[in-house]
mmCIF file of C-alpha atoms (C1' of nucleotides) in Angstrom:
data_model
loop_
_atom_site.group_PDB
_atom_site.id
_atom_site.type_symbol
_atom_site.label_atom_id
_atom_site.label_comp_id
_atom_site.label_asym_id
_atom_site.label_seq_id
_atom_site.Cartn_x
_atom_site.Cartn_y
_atom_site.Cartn_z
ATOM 1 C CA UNK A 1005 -15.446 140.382 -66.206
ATOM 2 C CA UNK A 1006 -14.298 143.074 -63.797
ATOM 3 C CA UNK A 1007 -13.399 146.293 -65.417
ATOM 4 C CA UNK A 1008 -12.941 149.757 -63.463
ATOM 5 C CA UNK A 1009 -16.252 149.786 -61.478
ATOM 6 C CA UNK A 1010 -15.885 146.248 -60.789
ATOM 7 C CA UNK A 1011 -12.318 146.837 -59.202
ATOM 8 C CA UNK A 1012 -13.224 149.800 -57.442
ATOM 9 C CA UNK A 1013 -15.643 148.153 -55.673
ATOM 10 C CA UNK A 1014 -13.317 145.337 -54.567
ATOM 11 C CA UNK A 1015 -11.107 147.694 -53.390
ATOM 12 C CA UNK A 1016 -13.288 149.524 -51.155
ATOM 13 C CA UNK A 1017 -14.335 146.338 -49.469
ATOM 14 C CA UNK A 1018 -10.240 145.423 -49.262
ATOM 15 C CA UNK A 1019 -9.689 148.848 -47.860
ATOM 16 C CA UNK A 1020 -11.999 148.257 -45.020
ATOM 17 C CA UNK A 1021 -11.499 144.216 -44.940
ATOM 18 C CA UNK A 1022 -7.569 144.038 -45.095
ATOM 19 C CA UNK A 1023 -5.647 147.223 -44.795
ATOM 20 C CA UNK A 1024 -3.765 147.574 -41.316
ATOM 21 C CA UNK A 1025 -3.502 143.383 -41.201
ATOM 22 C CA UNK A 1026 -0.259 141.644 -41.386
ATOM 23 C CA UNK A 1027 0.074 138.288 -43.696
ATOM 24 C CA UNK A 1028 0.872 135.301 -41.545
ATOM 25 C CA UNK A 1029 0.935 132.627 -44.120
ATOM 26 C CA UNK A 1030 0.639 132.275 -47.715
ATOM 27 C CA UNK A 1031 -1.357 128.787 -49.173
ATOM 28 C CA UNK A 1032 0.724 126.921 -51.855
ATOM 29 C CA UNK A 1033 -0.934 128.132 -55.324
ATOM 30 C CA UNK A 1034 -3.281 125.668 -57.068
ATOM 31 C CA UNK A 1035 -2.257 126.990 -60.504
ATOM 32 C CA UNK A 1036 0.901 127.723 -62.281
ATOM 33 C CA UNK A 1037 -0.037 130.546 -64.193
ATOM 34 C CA UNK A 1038 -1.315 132.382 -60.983
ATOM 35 C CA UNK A 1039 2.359 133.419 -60.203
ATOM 36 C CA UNK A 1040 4.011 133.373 -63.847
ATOM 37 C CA UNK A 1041 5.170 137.149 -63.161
ATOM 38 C CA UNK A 1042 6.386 136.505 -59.723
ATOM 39 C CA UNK A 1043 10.061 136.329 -59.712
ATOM 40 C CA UNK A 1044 11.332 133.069 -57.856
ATOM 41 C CA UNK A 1045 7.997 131.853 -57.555
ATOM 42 C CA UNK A 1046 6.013 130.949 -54.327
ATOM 43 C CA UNK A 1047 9.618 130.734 -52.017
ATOM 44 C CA UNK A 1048 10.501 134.456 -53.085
ATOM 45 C CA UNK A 1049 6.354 135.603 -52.843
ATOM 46 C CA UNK A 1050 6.348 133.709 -49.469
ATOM 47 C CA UNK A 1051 9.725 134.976 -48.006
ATOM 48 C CA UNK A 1052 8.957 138.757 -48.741
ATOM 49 C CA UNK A 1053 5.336 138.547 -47.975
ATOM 50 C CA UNK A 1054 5.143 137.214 -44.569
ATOM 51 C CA UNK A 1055 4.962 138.758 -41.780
ATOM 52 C CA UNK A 1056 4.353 142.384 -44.216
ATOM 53 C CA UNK A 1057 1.925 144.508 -43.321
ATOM 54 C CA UNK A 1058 -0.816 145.841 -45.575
ATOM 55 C CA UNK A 1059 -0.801 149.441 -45.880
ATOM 56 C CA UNK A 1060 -3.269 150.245 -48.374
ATOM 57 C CA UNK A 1061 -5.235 149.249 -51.561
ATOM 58 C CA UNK A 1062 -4.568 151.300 -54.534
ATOM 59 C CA UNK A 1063 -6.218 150.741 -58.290
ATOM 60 C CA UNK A 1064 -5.063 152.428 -61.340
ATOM 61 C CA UNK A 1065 -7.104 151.038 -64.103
ATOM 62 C CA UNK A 1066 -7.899 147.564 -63.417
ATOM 63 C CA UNK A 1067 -4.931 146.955 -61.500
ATOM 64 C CA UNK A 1068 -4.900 146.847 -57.654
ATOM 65 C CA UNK A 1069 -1.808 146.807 -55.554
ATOM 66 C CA UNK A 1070 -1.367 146.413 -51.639
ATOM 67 C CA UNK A 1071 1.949 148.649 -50.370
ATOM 68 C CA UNK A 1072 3.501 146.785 -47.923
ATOM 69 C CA UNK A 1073 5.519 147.894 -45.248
ATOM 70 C CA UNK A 1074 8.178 145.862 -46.345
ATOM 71 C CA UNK A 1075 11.510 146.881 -49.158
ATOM 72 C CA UNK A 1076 12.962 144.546 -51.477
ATOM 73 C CA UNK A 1077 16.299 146.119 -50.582
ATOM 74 C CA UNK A 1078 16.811 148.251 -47.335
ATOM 75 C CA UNK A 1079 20.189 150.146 -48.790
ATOM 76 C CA UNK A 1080 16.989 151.408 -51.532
ATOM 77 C CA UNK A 1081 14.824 153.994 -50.416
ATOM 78 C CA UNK A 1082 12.284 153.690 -53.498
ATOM 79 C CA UNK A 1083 12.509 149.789 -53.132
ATOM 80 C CA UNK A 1084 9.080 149.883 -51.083
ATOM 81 C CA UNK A 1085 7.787 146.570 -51.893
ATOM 82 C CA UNK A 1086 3.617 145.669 -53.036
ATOM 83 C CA UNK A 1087 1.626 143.227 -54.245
ATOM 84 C CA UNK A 1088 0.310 143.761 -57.365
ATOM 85 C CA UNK A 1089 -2.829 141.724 -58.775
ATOM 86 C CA UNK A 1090 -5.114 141.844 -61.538
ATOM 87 C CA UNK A 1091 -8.075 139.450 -61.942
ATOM 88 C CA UNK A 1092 -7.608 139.484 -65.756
ATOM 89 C CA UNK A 1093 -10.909 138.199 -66.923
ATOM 90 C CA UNK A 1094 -12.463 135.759 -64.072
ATOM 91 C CA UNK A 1095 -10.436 137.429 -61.008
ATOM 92 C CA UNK A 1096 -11.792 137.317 -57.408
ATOM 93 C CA UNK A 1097 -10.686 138.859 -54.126
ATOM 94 C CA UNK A 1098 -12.797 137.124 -51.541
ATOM 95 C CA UNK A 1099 -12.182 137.670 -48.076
ATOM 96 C CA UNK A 1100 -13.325 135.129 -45.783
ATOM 97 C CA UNK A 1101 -13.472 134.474 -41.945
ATOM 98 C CA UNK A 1102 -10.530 132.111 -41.066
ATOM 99 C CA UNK A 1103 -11.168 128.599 -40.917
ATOM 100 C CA UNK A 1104 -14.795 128.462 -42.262
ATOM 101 C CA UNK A 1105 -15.591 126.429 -45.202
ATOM 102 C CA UNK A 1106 -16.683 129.110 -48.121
ATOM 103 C CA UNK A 1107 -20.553 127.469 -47.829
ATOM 104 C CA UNK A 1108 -20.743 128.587 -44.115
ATOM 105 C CA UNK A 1109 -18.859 132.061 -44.625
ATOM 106 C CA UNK A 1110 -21.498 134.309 -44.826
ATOM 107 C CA UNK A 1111 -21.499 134.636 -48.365
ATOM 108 C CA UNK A 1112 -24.141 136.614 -50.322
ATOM 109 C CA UNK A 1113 -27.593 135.941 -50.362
ATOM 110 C CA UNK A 1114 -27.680 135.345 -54.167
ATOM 111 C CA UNK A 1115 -24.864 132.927 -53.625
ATOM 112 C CA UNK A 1116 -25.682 129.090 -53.707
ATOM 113 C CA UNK A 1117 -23.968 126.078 -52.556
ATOM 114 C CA UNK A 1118 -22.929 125.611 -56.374
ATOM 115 C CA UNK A 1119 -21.582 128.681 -56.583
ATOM 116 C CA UNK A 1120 -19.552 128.191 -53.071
ATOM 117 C CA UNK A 1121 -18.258 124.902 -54.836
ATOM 118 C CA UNK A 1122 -17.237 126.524 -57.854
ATOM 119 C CA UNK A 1123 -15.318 129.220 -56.073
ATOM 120 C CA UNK A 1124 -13.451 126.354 -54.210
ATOM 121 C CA UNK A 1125 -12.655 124.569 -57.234
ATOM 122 C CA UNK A 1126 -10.777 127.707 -58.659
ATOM 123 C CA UNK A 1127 -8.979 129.246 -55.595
ATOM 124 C CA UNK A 1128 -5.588 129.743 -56.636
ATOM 125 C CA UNK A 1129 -4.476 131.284 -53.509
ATOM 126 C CA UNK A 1130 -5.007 132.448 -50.200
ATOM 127 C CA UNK A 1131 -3.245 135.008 -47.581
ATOM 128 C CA UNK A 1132 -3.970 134.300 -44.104
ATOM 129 C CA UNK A 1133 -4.299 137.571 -41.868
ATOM 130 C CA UNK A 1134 -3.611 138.699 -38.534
ATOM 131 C CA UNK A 1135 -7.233 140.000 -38.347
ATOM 132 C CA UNK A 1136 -8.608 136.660 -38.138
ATOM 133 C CA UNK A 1137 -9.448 136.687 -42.053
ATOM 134 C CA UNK A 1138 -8.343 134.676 -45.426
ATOM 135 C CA UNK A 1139 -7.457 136.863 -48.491
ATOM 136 C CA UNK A 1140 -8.471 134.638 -51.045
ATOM 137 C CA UNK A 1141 -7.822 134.863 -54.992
ATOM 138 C CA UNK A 1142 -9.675 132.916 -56.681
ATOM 139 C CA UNK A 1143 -9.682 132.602 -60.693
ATOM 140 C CA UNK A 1144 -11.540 130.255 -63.316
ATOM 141 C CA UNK A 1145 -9.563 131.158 -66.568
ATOM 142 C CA UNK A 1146 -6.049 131.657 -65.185
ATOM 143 C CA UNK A 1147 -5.935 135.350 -67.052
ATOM 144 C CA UNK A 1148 -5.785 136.848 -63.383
ATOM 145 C CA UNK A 1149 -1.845 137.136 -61.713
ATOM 146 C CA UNK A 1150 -0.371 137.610 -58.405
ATOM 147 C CA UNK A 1151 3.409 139.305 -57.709
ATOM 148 C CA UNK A 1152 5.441 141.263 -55.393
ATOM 149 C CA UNK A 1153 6.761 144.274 -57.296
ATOM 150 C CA UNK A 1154 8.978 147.190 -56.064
ATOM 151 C CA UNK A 1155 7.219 150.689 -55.944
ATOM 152 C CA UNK A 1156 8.527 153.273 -58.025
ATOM 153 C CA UNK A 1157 7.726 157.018 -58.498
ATOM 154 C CA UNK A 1158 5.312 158.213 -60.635
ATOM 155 C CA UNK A 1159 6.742 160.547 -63.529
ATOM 156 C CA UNK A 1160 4.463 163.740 -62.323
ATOM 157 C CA UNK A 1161 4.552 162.768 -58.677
ATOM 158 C CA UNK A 1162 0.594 162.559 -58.372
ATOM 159 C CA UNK A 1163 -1.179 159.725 -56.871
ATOM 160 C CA UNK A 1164 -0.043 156.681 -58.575
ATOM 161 C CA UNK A 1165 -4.124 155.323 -58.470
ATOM 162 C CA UNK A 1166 -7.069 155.207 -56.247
ATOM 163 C CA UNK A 1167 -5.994 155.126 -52.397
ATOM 164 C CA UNK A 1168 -2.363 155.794 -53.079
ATOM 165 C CA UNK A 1169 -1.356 158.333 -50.543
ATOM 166 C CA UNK A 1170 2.181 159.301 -52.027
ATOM 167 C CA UNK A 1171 3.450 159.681 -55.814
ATOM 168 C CA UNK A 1172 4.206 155.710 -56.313
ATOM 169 C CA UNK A 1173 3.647 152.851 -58.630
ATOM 170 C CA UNK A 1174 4.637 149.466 -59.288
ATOM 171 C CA UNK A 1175 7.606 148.857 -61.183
ATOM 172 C CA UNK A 1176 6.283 147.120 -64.781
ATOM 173 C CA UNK A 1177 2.411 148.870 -64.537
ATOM 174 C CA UNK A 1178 3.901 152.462 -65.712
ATOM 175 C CA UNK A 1179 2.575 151.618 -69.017
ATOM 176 C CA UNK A 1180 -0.644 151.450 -67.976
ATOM 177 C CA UNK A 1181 -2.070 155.052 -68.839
ATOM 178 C CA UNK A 1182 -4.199 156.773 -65.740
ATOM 179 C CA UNK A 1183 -8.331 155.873 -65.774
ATOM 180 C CA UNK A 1184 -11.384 157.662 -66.306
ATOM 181 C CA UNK A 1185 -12.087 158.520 -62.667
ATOM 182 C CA UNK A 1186 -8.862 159.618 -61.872
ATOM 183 C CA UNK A 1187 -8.386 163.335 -61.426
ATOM 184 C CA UNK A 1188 -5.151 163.632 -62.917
ATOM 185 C CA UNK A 1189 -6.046 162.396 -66.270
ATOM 186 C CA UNK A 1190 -4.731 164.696 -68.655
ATOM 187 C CA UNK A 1191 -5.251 166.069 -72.110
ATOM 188 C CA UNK A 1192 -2.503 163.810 -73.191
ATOM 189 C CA UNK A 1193 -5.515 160.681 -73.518
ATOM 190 C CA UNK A 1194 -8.098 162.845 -75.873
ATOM 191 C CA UNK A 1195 -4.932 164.470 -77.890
ATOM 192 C CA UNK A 1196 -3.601 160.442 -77.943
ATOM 193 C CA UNK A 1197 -7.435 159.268 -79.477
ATOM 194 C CA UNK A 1198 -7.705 162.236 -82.053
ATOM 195 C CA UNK A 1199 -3.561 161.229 -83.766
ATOM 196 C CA UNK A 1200 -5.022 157.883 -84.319
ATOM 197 C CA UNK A 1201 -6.993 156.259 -87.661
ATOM 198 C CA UNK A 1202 -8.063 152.755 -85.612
ATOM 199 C CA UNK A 1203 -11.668 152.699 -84.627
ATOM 200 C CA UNK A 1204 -12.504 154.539 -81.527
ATOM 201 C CA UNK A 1205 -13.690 151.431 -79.988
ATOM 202 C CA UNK A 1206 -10.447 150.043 -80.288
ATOM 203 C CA UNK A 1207 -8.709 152.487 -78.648
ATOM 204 C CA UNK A 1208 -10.956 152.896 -76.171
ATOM 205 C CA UNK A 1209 -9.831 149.582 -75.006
ATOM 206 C CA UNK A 1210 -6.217 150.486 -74.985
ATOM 207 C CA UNK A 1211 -4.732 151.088 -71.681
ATOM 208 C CA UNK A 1212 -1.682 152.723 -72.362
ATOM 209 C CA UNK A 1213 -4.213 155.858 -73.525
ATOM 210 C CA UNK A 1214 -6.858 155.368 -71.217
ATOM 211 C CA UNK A 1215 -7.132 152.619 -68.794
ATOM 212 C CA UNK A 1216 -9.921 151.014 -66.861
ATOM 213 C CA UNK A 1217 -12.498 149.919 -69.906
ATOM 214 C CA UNK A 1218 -13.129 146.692 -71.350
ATOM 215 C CA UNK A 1219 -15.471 145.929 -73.438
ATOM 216 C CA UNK A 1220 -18.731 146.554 -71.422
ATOM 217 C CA UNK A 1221 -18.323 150.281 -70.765
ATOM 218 C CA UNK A 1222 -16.491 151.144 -73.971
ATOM 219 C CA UNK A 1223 -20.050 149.586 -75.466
ATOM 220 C CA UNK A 1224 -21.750 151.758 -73.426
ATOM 221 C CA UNK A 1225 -20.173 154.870 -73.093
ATOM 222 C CA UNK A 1226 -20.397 155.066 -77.386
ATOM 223 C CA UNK A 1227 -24.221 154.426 -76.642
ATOM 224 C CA UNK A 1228 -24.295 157.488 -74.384
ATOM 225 C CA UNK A 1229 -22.118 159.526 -76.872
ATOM 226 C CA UNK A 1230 -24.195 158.357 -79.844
ATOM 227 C CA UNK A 1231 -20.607 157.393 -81.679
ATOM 228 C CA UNK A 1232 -20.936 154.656 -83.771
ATOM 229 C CA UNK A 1233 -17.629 151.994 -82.725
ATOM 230 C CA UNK A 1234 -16.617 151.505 -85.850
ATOM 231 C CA UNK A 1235 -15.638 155.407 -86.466
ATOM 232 C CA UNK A 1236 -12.023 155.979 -86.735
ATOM 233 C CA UNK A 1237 -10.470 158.071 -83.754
ATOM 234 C CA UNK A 1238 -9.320 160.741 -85.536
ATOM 235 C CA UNK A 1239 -12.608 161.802 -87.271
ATOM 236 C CA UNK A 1240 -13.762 163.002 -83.849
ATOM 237 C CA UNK A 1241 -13.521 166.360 -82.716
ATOM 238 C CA UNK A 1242 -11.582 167.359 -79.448
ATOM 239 C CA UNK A 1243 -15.111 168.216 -77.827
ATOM 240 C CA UNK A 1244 -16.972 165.121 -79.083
ATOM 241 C CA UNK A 1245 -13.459 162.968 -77.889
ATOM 242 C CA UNK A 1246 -13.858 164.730 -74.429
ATOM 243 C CA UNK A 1247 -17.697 163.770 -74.262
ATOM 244 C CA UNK A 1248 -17.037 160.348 -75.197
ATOM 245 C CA UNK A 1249 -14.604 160.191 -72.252
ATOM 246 C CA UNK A 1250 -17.017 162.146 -69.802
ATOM 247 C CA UNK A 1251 -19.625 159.659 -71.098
ATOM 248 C CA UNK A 1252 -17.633 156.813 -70.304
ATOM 249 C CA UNK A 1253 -17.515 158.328 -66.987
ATOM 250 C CA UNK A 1254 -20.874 158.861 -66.192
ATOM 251 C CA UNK A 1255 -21.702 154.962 -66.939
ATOM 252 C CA UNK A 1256 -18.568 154.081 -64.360
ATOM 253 C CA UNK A 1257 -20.068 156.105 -61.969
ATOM 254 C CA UNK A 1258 -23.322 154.786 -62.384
ATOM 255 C CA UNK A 1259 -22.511 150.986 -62.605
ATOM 256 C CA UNK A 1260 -20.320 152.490 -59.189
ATOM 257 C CA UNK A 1261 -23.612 153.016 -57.642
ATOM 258 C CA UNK A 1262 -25.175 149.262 -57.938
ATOM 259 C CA UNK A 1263 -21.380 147.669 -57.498
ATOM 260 C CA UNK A 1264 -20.535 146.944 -60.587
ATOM 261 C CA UNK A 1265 -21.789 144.518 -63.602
ATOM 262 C CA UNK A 1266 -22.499 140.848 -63.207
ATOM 263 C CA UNK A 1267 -23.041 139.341 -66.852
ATOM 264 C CA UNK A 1268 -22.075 135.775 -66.183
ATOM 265 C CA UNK A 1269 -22.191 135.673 -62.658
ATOM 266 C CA UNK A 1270 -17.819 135.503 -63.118
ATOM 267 C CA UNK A 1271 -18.057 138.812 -61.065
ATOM 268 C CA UNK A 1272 -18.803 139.247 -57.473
ATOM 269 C CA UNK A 1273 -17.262 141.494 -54.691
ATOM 270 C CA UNK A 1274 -15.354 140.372 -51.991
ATOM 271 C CA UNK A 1275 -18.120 139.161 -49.370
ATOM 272 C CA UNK A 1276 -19.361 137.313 -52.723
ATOM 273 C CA UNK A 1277 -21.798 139.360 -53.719
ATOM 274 C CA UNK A 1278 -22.684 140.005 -57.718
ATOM 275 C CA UNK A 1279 -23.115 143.836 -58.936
ATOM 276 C CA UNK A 1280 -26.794 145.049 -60.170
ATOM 277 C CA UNK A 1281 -25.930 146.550 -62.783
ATOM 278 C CA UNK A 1282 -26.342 144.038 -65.912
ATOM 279 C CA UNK A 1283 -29.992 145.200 -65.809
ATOM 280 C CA UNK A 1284 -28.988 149.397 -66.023
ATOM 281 C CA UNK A 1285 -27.227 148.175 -69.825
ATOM 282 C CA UNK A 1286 -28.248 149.546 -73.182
ATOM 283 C CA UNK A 1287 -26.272 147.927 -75.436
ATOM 284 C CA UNK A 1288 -23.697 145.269 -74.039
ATOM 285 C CA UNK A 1289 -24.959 141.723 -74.524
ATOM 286 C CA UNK A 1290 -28.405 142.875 -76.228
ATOM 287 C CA UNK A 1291 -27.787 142.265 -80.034
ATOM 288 C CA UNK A 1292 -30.911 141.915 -81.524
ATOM 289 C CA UNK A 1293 -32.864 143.634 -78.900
ATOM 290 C CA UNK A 1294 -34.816 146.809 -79.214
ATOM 291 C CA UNK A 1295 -32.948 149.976 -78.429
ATOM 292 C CA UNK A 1296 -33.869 151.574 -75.187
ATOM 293 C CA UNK A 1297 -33.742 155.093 -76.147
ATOM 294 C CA UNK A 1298 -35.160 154.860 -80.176
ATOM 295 C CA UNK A 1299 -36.933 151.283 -80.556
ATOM 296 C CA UNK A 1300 -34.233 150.386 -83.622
ATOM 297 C CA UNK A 1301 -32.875 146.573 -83.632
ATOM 298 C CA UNK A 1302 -29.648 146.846 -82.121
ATOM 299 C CA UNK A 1303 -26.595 145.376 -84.747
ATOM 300 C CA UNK A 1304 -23.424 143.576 -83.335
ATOM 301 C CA UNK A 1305 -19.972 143.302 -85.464
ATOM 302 C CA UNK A 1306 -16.849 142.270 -85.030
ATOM 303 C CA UNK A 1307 -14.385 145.478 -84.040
ATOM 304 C CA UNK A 1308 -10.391 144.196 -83.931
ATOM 305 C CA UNK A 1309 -11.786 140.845 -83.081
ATOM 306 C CA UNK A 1310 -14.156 142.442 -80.186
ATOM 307 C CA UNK A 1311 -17.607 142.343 -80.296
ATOM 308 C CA UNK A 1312 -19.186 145.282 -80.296
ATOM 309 C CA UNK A 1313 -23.128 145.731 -79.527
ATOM 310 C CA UNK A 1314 -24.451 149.487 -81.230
ATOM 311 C CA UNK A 1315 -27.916 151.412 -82.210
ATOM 312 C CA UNK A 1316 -27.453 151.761 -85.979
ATOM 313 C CA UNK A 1317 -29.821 154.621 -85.616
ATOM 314 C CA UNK A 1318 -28.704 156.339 -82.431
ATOM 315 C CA UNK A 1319 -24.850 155.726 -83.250
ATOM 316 C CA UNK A 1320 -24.221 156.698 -86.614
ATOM 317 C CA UNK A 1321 -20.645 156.723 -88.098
ATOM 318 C CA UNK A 1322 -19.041 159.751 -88.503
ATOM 319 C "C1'" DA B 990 6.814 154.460 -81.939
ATOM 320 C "C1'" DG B 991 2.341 152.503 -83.496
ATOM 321 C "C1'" DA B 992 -0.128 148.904 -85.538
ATOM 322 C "C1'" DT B 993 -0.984 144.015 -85.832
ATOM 323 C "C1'" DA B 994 -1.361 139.145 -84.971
ATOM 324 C "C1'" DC B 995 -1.168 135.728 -81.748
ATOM 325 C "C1'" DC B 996 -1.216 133.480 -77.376
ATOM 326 C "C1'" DC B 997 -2.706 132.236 -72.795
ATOM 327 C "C1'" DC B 998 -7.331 129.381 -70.489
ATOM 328 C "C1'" DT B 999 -11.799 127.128 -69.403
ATOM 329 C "C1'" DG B 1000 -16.744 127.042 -69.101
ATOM 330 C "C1'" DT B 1001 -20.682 127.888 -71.843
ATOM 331 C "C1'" DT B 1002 -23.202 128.069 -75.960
ATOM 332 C "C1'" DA B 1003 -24.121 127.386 -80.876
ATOM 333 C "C1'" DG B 1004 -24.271 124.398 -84.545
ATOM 334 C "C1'" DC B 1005 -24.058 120.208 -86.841
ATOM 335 C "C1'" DT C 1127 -28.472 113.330 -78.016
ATOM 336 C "C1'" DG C 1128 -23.567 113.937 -78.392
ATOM 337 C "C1'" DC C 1129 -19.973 115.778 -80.392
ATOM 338 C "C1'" DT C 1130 -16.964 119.707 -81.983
ATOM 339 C "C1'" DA C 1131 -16.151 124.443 -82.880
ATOM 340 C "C1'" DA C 1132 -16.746 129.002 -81.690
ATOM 341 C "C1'" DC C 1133 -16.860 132.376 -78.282
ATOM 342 C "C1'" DA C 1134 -15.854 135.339 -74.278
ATOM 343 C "C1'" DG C 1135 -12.296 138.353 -72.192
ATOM 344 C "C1'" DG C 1136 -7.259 141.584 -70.839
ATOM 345 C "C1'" DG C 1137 -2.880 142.166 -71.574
ATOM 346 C "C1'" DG C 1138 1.821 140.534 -72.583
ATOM 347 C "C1'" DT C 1139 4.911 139.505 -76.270
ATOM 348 C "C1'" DA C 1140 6.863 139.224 -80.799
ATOM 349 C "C1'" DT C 1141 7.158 141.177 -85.338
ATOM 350 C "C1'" DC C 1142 6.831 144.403 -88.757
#
DNA sequence: AGATACCCCTGTTAGC
DNA sequence: TGCTAACAGGGGTATC
C-alpha cells in the first residue's frame, strides 16, 4: 500500500524513466473506475494527452502529477494541463520496454512469472512513449485513478510538491495539505493537531493537515515518539506534536533508503521491484509480537475503524 | 467548519 | 474441506 516513501520512490524512477518523452498512444482502459474523475472519459483523456509532452513528475503527499506541455485552453495562461494519478491502495506505475510481454521485461529479480501474470491481469492502462517505453498503470482494487487536470497556483506560490519547478498544482488536489518531507510545511499542521480532541492517530491520517501517511508510518512514527494512538490530539504539547511529526519523518526517510515497504507484495517500484523495508518495522503488522525496543507483547485496537499496532509499555497514553 | 458514517473493490485470511 | 464473513486500505461524498 504505497504511502509517501512508496511514491517517492516511483517518482524518482518516472523522473528518470519518462520525463522529456512525448505520449503517442493511450490503451483503451480495462476498468471503469480507473477514469471515474476524468471528465469525458477516455475520448477527452486521449484527445488532450496525445502527442503532450511530459515535463516533469511532481508528488505532494501521495499524489503524483506529470505537467504536460499542453493547456486545456490556450486564451488561459494558468490552464497548463497534467495528469494527475494516485494508486489509492494497490496502484502501480510500471514502465516497460515497448512491445515486450511483462515476463520478458526485465522485471525484478524477486519477481516471478505469477507475479508477471498478476500484473497483466490488473493493467488498467498504458501510455505508449516516444522513448521506446510503455507507461503502464496497473491496479488490483480499483482505489487507484487516472485524469487530466488543469494546473493552478499554489496559494503561497512555493513548490506545489516534490519536482515541481514553479508555484503550481492541480486543480481539485488543493485540499490535500503539504507532506512531511516537504520544506514548506508550516506551523499551520502542528497548530491544526493540537485544536483537535480525535485521537492523534486519526489525524495523523488526515491529509488535509498533513499528507503523505497511511497507516504504516503513522504506526510507526507513534512507536518512535512513544505516543500511545489512542491519545487525543490536543493533550499533546506543541514540542511533543513537533517530535511526533519529525519522528514520522525520520521513518520516511529511512523506509526512503530501502525503497519503500512491501507488506503484501501489492507494492513494487516501477522496474517491478518490492521495497526492503517490511523487515526495518516495529510495530505495523506485528500484533502479538515482542516489542523490539522493551520485550512487552505488542496490543492492536481498532482506532476510527483503523487498526492500529502499539507497545502498551513504550507508548503510554497521555 | 469539523466530525462522522459510509461507500468504492478484490484478494487473502480467519472462522465456522 | 468448503463455505462465508471479515479484513485491508485512501479518499471522496453526503449529512449533521
Amino acid at each position: 500500500m504505497p504511502e509517501l516513501p512508496e511514491v517517492e520512490t516511483i517518482r524518482r524512477n518516472l523522473e528518470n524513466l519518462t520525463v522529456g518523452s512525448r505520449v503517442l498512444s493511450v490503451s483503451e482502459p480495462t476498468h471503469p473506475r480507473t477514469l471515474r474523475y476524468q471528465n469525458g472519459g477516455i475520448a477527452a483523456l486521449r484527445a488532450q494527452l496525445v502527442g503532450s509532452r511530459l515535463r516533469a513528475v511532481v508528488r505532494r503527499g501521495k499524489f503524483l502529477w506529470f505537467p504536460l506541455d499542453t493547456v486545456a485552453d490556450s486564451n488561459s495562461p494558468e490552464g497548463q494541463l497534467c495528469l494527475v494519478t494516485h494508486l489509492g491502495m494497490s496502484g502501480q506505475l510500471r514502465v516497460l520496454p515497448s512491445g515486450m510481454p511483462p515476463d520478458a521485461a526485465g522485471l525484478g529479480p524477486g519477481l516471478e512469472a505469477e507475479t508477471a501474470e498478476t500484473m497483466l491481469r490488473h493493467e488498467r492502462l498504458r501510455l505508449t512513449l516516444d522513448n521506446g517505453s510503455n507507461l503502464v498503470f496497473c491496479d488490483q482494487r480499483t482505489f487507484g485513478h487516472v485524469e487530466l487536470r488543469p494546473l493552478v497556483p499554489t496559494p503561497d506560490g512555493a513548490p506545489g510538491g516534490k519536482g515541481d519547478p514553479g508555484g503550481l498544482l492541480p486543480q481539485g488536489v488543493e485540499h490535500i495539505a503539504r507532506d512531511v518531507m516537504d520544506p514548506y510545511l508550516t506551523y499551520n499542521a502542528v497548530a491544526s493537531l493540537r485544536r483537535s480532541g480525535r485521537a492523534i492517530k486519526t489525524k495523523l491520517l488526515d491529509q488535509a493537515v498533513v499528507s503523505g501517511i497511511g497507516n504504516i508510518y503513522a504506526d510507526e512514527g507513534l512507536f518512535v515518539a512513544g505516543i500511545h494512538p489512542a491519545t487525543p490530539a490536543g493533550n499533546l504539547s506543541r514540542k511533543e506534536t513537533q517530535a511526533l511529526l519529525e519522528a514520522v519523518r525520520g521513518v520516511m526517510a529511512h523506509a526512503l533508503e530501502f525503497g519503500g515497504t512491501s507488506f503484501d507484495r501489492l507494492y513494487v517500484n516501477s522496474w517491478g521491484n518490492p521495497g526492503e523495508f517490511a523487515k526495518e518495522l516495529n510495530v505495523y503488522g506485528r500484533g502479538g509480537q515482542s516489542c523490539h525496543r522493551c520485550g512487552t507483547t505488542l496490543a492492536k485496537m481498532v482506532i476510527d475503524g483503523r487498526s492500529s499496532v502499539y507497545c502498551p509499555q513504550c507508548q503510554q497514553k497521555r
